[in-house]
PDB file of C-alpha atoms in Angstrom:
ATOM      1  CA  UNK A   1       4.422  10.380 -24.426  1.00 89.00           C
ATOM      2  CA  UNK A   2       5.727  11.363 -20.736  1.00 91.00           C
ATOM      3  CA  UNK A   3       8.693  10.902 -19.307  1.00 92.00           C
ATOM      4  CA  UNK A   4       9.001   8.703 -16.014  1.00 93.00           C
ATOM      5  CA  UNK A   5       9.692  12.528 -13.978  1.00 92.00           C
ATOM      6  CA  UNK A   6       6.299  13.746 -15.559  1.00 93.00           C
ATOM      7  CA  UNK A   7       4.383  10.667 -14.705  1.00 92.00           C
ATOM      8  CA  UNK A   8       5.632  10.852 -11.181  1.00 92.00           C
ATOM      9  CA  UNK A   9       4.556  14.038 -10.868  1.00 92.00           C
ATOM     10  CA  UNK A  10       1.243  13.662 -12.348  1.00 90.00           C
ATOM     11  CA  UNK A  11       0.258  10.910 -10.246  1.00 89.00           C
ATOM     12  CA  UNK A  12       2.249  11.686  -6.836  1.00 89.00           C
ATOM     13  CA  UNK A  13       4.034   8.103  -7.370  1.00 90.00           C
ATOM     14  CA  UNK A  14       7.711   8.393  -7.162  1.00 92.00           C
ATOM     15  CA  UNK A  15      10.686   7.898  -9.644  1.00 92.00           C
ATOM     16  CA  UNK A  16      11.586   4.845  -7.813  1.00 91.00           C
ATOM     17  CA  UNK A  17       8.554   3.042  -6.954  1.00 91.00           C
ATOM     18  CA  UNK A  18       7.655   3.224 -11.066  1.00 92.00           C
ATOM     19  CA  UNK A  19      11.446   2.058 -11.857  1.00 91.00           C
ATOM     20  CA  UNK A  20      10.313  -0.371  -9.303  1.00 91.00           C
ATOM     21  CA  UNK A  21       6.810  -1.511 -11.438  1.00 91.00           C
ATOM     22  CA  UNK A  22       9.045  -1.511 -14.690  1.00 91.00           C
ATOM     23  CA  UNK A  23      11.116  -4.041 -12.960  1.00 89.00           C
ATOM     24  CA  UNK A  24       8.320  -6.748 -11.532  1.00 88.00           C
ATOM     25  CA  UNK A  25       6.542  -5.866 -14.739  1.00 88.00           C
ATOM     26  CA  UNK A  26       3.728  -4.339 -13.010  1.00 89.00           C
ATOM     27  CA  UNK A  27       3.431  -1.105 -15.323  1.00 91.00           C
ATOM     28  CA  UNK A  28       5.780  -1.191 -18.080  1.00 91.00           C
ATOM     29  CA  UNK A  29       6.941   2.120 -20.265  1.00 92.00           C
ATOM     30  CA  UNK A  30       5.458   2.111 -23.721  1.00 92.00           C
ATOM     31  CA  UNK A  31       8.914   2.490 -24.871  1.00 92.00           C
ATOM     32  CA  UNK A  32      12.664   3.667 -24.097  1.00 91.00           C
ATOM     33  CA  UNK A  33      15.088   6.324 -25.450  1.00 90.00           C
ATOM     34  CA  UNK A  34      18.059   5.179 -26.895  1.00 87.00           C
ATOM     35  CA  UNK A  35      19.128   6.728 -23.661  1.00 88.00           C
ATOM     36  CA  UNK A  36      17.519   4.044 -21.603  1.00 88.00           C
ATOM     37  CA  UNK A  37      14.371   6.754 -20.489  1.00 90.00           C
ATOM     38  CA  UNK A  38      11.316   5.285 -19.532  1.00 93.00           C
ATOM     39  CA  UNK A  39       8.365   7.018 -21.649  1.00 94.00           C
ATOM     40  CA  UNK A  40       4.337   6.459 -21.110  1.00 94.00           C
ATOM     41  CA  UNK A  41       1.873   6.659 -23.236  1.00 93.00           C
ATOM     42  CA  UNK A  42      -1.983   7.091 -22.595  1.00 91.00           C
ATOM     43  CA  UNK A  43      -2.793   3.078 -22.181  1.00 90.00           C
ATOM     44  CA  UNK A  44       0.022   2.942 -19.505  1.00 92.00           C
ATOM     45  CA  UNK A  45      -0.781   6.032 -17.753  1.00 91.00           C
ATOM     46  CA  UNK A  46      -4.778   4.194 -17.371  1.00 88.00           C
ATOM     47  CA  UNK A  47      -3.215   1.132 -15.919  1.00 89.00           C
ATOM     48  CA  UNK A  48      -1.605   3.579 -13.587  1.00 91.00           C
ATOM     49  CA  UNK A  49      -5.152   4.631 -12.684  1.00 87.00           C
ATOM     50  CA  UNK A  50      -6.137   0.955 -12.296  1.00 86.00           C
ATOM     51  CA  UNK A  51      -3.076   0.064  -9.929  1.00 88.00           C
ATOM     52  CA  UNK A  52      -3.973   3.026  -7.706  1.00 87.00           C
ATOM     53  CA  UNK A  53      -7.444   2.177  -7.086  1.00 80.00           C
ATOM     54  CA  UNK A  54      -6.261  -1.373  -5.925  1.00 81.00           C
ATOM     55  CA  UNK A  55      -3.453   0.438  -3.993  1.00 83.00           C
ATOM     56  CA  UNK A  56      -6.486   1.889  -2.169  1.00 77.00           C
ATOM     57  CA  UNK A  57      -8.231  -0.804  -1.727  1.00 73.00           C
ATOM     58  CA  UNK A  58      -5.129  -2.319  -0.269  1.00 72.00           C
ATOM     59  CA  UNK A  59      -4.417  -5.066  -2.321  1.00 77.00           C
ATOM     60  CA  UNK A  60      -0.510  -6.091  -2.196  1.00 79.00           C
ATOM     61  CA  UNK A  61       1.214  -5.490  -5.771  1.00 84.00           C
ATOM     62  CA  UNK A  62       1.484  -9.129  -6.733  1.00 80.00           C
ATOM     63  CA  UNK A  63      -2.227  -9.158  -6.438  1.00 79.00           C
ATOM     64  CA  UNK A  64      -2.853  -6.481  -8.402  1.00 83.00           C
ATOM     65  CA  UNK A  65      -0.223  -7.622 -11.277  1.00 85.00           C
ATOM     66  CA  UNK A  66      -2.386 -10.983 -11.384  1.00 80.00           C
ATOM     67  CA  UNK A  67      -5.584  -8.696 -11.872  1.00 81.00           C
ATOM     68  CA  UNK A  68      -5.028  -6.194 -14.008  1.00 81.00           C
ATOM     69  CA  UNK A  69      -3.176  -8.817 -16.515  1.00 78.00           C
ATOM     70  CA  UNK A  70      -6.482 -11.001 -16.491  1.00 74.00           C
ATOM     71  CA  UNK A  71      -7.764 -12.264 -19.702  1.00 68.00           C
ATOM     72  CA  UNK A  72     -11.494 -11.452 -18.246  1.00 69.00           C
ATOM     73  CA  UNK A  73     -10.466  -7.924 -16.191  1.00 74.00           C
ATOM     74  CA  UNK A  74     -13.359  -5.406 -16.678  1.00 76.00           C
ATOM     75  CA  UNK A  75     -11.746  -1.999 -17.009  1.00 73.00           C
ATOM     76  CA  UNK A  76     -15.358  -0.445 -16.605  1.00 77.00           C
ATOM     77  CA  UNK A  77     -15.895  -1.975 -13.380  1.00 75.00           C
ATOM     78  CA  UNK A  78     -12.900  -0.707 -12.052  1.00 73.00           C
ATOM     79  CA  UNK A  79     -13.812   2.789 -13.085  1.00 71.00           C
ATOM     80  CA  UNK A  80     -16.776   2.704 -11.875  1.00 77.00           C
ATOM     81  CA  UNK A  81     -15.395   1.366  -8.640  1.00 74.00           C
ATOM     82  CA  UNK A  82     -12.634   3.982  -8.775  1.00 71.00           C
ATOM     83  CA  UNK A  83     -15.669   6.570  -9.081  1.00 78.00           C
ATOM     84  CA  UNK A  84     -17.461   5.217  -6.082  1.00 78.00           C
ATOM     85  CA  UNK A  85     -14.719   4.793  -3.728  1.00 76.00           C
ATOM     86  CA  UNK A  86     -13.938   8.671  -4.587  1.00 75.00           C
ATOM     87  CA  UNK A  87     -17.483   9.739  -4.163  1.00 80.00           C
ATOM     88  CA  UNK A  88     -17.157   7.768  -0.360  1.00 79.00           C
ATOM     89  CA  UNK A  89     -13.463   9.436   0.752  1.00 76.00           C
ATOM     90  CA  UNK A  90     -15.601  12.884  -0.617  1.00 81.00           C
ATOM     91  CA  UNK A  91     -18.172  12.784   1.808  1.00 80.00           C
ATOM     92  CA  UNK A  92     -15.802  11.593   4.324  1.00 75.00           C
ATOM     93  CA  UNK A  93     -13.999  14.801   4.173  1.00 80.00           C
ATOM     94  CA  UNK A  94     -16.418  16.844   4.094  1.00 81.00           C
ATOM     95  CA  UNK A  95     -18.165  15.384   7.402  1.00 75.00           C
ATOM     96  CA  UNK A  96     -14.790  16.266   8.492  1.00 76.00           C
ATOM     97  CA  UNK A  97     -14.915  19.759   7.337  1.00 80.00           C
ATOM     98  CA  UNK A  98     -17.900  20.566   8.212  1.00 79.00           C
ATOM     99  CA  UNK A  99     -17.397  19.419  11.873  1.00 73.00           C
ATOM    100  CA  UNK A 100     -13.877  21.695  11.842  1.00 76.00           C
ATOM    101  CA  UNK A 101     -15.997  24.743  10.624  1.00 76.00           C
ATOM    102  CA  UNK A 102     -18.587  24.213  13.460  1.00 68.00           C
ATOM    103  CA  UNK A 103     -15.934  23.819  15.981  1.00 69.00           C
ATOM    104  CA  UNK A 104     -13.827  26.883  15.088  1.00 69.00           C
ATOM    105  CA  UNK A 105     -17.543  29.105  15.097  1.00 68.00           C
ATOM    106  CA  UNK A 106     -19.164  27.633  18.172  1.00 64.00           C
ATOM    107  CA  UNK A 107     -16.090  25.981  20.117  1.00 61.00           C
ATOM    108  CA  UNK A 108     -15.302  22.575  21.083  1.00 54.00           C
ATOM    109  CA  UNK A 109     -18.131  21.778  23.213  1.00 53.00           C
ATOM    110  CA  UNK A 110     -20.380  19.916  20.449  1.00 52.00           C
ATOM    111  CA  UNK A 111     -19.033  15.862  21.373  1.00 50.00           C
ATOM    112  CA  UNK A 112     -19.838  14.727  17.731  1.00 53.00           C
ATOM    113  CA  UNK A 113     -17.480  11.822  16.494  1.00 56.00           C
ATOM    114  CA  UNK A 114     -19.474  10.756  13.876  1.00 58.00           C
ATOM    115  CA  UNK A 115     -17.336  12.849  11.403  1.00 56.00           C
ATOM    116  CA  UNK A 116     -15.130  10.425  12.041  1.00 57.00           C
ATOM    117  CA  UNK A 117     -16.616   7.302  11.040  1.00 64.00           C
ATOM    118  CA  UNK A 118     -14.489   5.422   7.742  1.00 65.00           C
ATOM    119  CA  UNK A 119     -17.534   2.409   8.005  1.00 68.00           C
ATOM    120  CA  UNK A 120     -18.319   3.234   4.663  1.00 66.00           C
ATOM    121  CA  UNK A 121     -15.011   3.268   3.506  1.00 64.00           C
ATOM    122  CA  UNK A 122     -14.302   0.025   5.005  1.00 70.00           C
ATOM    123  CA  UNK A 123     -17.008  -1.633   4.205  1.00 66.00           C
ATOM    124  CA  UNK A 124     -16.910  -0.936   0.465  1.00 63.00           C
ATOM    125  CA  UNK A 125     -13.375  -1.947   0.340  1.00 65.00           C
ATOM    126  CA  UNK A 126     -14.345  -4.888   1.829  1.00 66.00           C
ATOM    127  CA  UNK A 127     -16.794  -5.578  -1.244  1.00 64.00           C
ATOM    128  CA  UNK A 128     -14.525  -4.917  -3.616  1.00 63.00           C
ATOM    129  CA  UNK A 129     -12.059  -7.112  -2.306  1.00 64.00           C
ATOM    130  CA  UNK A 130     -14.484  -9.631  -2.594  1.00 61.00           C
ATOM    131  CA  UNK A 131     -15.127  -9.611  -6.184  1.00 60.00           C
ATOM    132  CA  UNK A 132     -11.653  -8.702  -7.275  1.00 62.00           C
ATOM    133  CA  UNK A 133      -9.612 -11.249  -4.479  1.00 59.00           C
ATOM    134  CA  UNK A 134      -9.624 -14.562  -6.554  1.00 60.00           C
ATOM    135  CA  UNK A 135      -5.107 -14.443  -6.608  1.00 64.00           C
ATOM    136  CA  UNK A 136      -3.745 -16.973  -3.776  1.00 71.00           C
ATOM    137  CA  UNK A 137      -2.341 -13.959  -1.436  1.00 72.00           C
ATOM    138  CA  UNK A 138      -5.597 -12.848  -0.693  1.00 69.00           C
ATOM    139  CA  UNK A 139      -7.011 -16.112  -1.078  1.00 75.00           C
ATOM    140  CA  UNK A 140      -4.638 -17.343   1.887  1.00 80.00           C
ATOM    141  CA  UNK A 141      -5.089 -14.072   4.010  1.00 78.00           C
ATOM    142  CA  UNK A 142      -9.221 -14.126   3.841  1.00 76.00           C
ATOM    143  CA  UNK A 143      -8.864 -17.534   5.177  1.00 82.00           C
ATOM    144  CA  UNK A 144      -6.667 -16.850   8.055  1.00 84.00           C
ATOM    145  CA  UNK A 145      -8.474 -13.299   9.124  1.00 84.00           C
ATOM    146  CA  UNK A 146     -12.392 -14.475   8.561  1.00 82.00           C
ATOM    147  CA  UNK A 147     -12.290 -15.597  12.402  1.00 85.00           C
ATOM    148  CA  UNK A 148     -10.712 -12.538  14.038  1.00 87.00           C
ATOM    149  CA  UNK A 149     -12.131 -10.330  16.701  1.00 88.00           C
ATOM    150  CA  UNK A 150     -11.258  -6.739  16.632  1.00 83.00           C
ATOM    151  CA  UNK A 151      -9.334  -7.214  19.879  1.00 87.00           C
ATOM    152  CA  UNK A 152      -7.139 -10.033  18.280  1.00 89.00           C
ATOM    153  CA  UNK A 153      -6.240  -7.733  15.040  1.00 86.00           C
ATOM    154  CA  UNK A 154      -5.539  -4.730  17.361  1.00 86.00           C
ATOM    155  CA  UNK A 155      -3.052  -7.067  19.264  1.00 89.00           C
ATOM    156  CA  UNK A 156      -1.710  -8.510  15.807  1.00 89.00           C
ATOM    157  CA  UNK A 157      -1.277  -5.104  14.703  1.00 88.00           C
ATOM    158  CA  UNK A 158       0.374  -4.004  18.079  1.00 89.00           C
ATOM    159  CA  UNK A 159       2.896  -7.202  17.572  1.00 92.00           C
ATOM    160  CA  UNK A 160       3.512  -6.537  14.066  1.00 91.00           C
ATOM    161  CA  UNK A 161       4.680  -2.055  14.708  1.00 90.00           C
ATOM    162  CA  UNK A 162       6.935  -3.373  17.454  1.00 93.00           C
ATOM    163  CA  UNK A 163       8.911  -5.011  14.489  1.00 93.00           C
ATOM    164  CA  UNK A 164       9.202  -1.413  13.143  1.00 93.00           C
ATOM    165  CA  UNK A 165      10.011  -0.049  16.682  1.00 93.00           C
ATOM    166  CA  UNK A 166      12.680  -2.184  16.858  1.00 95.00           C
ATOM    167  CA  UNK A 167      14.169  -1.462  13.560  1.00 95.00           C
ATOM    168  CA  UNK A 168      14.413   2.074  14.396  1.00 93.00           C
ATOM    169  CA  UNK A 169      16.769   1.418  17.212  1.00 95.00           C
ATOM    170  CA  UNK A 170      18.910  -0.245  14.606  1.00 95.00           C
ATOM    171  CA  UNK A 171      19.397   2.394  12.332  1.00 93.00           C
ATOM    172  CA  UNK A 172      23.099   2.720  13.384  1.00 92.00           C
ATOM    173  CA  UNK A 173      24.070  -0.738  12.235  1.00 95.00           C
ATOM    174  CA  UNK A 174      24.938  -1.989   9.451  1.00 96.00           C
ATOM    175  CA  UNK A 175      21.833  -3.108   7.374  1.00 95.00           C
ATOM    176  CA  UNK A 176      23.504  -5.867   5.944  1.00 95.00           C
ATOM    177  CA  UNK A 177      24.619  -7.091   9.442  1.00 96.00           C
ATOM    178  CA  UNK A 178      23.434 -10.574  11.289  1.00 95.00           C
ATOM    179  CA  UNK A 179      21.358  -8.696  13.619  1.00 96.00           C
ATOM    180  CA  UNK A 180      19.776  -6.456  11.162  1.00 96.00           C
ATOM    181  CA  UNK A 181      19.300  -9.459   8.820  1.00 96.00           C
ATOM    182  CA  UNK A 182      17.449 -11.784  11.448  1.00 97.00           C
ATOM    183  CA  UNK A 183      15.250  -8.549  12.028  1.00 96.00           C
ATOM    184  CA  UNK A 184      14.422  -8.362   8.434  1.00 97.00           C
ATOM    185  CA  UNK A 185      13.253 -12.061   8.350  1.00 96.00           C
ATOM    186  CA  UNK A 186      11.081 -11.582  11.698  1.00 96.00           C
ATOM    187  CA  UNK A 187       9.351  -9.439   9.670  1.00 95.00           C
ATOM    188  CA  UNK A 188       8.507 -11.851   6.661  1.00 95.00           C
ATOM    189  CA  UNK A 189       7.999 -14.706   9.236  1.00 95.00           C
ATOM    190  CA  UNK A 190       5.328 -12.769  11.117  1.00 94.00           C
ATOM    191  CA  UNK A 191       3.535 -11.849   7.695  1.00 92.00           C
ATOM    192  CA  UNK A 192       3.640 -15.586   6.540  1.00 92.00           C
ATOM    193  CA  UNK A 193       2.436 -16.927   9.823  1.00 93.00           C
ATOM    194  CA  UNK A 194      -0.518 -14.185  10.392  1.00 90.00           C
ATOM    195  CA  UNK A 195      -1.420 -12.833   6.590  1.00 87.00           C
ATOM    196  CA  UNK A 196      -0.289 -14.707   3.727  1.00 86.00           C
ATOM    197  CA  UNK A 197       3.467 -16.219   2.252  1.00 88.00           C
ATOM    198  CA  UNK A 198       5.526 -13.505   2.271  1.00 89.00           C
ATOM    199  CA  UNK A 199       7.568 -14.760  -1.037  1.00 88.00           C
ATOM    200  CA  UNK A 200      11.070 -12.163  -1.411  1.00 90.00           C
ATOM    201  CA  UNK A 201       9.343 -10.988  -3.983  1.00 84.00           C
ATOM    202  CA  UNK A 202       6.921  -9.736  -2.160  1.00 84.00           C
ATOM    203  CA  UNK A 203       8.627  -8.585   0.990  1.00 88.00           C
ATOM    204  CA  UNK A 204      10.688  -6.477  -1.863  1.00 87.00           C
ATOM    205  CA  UNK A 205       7.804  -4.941  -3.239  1.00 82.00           C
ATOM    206  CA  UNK A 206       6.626  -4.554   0.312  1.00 85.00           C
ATOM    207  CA  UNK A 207       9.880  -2.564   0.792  1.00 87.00           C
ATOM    208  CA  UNK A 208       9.156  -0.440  -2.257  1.00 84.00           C
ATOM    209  CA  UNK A 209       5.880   0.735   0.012  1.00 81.00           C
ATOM    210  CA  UNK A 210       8.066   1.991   2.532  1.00 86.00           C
ATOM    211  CA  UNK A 211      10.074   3.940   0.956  1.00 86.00           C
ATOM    212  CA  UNK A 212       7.311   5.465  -1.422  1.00 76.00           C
ATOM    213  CA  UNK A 213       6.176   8.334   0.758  1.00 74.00           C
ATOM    214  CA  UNK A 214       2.634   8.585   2.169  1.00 72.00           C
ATOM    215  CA  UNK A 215       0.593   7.763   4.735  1.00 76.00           C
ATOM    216  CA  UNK A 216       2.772   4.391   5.159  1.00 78.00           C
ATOM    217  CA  UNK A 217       6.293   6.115   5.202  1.00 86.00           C
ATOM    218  CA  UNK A 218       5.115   8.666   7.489  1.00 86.00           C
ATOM    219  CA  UNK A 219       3.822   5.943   9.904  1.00 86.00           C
ATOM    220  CA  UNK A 220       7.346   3.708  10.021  1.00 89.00           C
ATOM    221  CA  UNK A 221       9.260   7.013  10.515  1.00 90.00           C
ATOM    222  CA  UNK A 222       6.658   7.432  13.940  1.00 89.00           C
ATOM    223  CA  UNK A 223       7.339   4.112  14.576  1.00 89.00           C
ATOM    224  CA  UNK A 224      11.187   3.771  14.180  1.00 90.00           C
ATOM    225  CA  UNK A 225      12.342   7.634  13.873  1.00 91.00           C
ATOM    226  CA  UNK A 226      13.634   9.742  10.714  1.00 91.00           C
ATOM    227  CA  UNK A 227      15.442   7.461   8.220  1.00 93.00           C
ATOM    228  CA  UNK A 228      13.580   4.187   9.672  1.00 94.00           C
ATOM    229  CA  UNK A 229      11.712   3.535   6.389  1.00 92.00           C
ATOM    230  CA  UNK A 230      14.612   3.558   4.264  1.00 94.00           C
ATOM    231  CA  UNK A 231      17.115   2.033   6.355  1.00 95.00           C
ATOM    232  CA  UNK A 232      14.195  -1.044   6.688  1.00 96.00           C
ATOM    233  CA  UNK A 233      14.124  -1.017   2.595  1.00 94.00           C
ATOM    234  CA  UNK A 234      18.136  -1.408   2.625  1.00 94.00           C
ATOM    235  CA  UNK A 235      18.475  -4.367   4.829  1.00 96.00           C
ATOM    236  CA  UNK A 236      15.120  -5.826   2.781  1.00 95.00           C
ATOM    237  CA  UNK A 237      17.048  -5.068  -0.502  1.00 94.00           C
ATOM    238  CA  UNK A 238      20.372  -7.098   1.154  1.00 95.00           C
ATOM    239  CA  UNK A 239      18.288  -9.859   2.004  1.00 95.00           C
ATOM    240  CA  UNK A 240      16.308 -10.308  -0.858  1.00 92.00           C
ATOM    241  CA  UNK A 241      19.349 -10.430  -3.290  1.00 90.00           C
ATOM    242  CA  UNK A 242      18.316  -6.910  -5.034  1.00 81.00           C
ATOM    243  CA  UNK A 243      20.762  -4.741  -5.931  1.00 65.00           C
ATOM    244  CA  UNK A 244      21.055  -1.192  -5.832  1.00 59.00           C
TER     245      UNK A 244
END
């Protein structure tokens, strides 16, 4: 058995994003102290593994929830697509590597960007989106993206970090104030109206993301400034009813 600090450390997922799955009943402990502790066993630490790969695959955490709990989910498929998508981001690095190592021995005058090509990447997590996407979310957001041209997601994209922008010149208000409030539900409006229904459950669990560290943290706190993720996760608890 681990404890919920040991887990977090062994997977790089933090204390509160796995109170957070306990909660929505995404990954539940095998069992709790008498304390209240959160422990894990080995079949919860492999649905950990399974929640991950979907996590990389981008699949929002209400999606994943309806797969992994599946009466017909095939644990050796997602292995093997865990193993796959590993063996992909591997050679992606070391195209990257390698191009570094040439650069730093013959200088920067070799124009090669093919290092930095992710359509492999992409276009396996597009596969695999395919055969696991049967949950409404996805359902709802493959209908309203299968028509768009890279110039209208870049502009959708562009629309949707100006919400972020925005909430970083917030940061000294209150989060549970009007202002901030009416920002928060921009935010869940725009997601309804472009992706998929934006439920308060899943803005919440959205807001979970934020805060989780990463890749995604580090990009809202470019967007907004220092403090912009969590301040956003606040005003999204406030308005979703969650408490502290």
């Amino acid at each position: 058995m681990k404890t919920v600090n040991e887990v977090s450390k062994l997977t790089g997922v933090s204390i509160r994003t796995l109170q957070y799955y306990d909660q929505i009943g995404l990954l539940k402990p095998a069992e709790y102290t008498e304390s209240g502790y959160r422990l894990y066993d080995d079949a919860a630490l492999e649905k950990m593994q399974q929640i991950l790969l979907f996590k990389e695959l981008e699949f929002p955490l209400k999606d994943i929830k309806d797969i992994i709990n599946r009466s017909d989910f095939d644990k050796t498929k997602a292995l093997e697509q865990q193993i796959e998508l590993l063996e992909l981001k591997k050679e992606h690095i070391e195209n990257l590597l390698n191009l570094c190592k040439y650069l730093k021995v013959r200088g920067v005058r070799k124009l090669d960007f093919t290092a930095f090509d992710s359509s492999k990447l992409d276009e396996y997590a597009r596969k695999a989106k395919e055969q696991w996407g049967q949950t409404p979310a996805y359902k709802e957001y493959a209908e309203k993206s299968k028509n768009w041209t890279k110039e209208y997601e870049s502009g959708l994209m562009a629309d949707f970090t100006k919400l972020f922008e925005e909430f970083g010149t917030m940061k000294e208000m209150d989060p549970a104030s009007k202002e901030v409030q009416s920002q928060v539900k921009r935010v869940q409006d725009f997601i309804t109206e472009n992706m998929y229904t934006c439920t308060n459950d899943i803005l919440y669990g959205l807001g979970t993301g934020y805060v989780g560290g990463g890749e995604l943290t580090e990009n809202i706190e470019k967007m907004g400034g220092k403090g912009t993720a969590e301040f956003i996760f606040r005003a999204i608890k406030i308005y979703c009813g969650r408490p502290d």
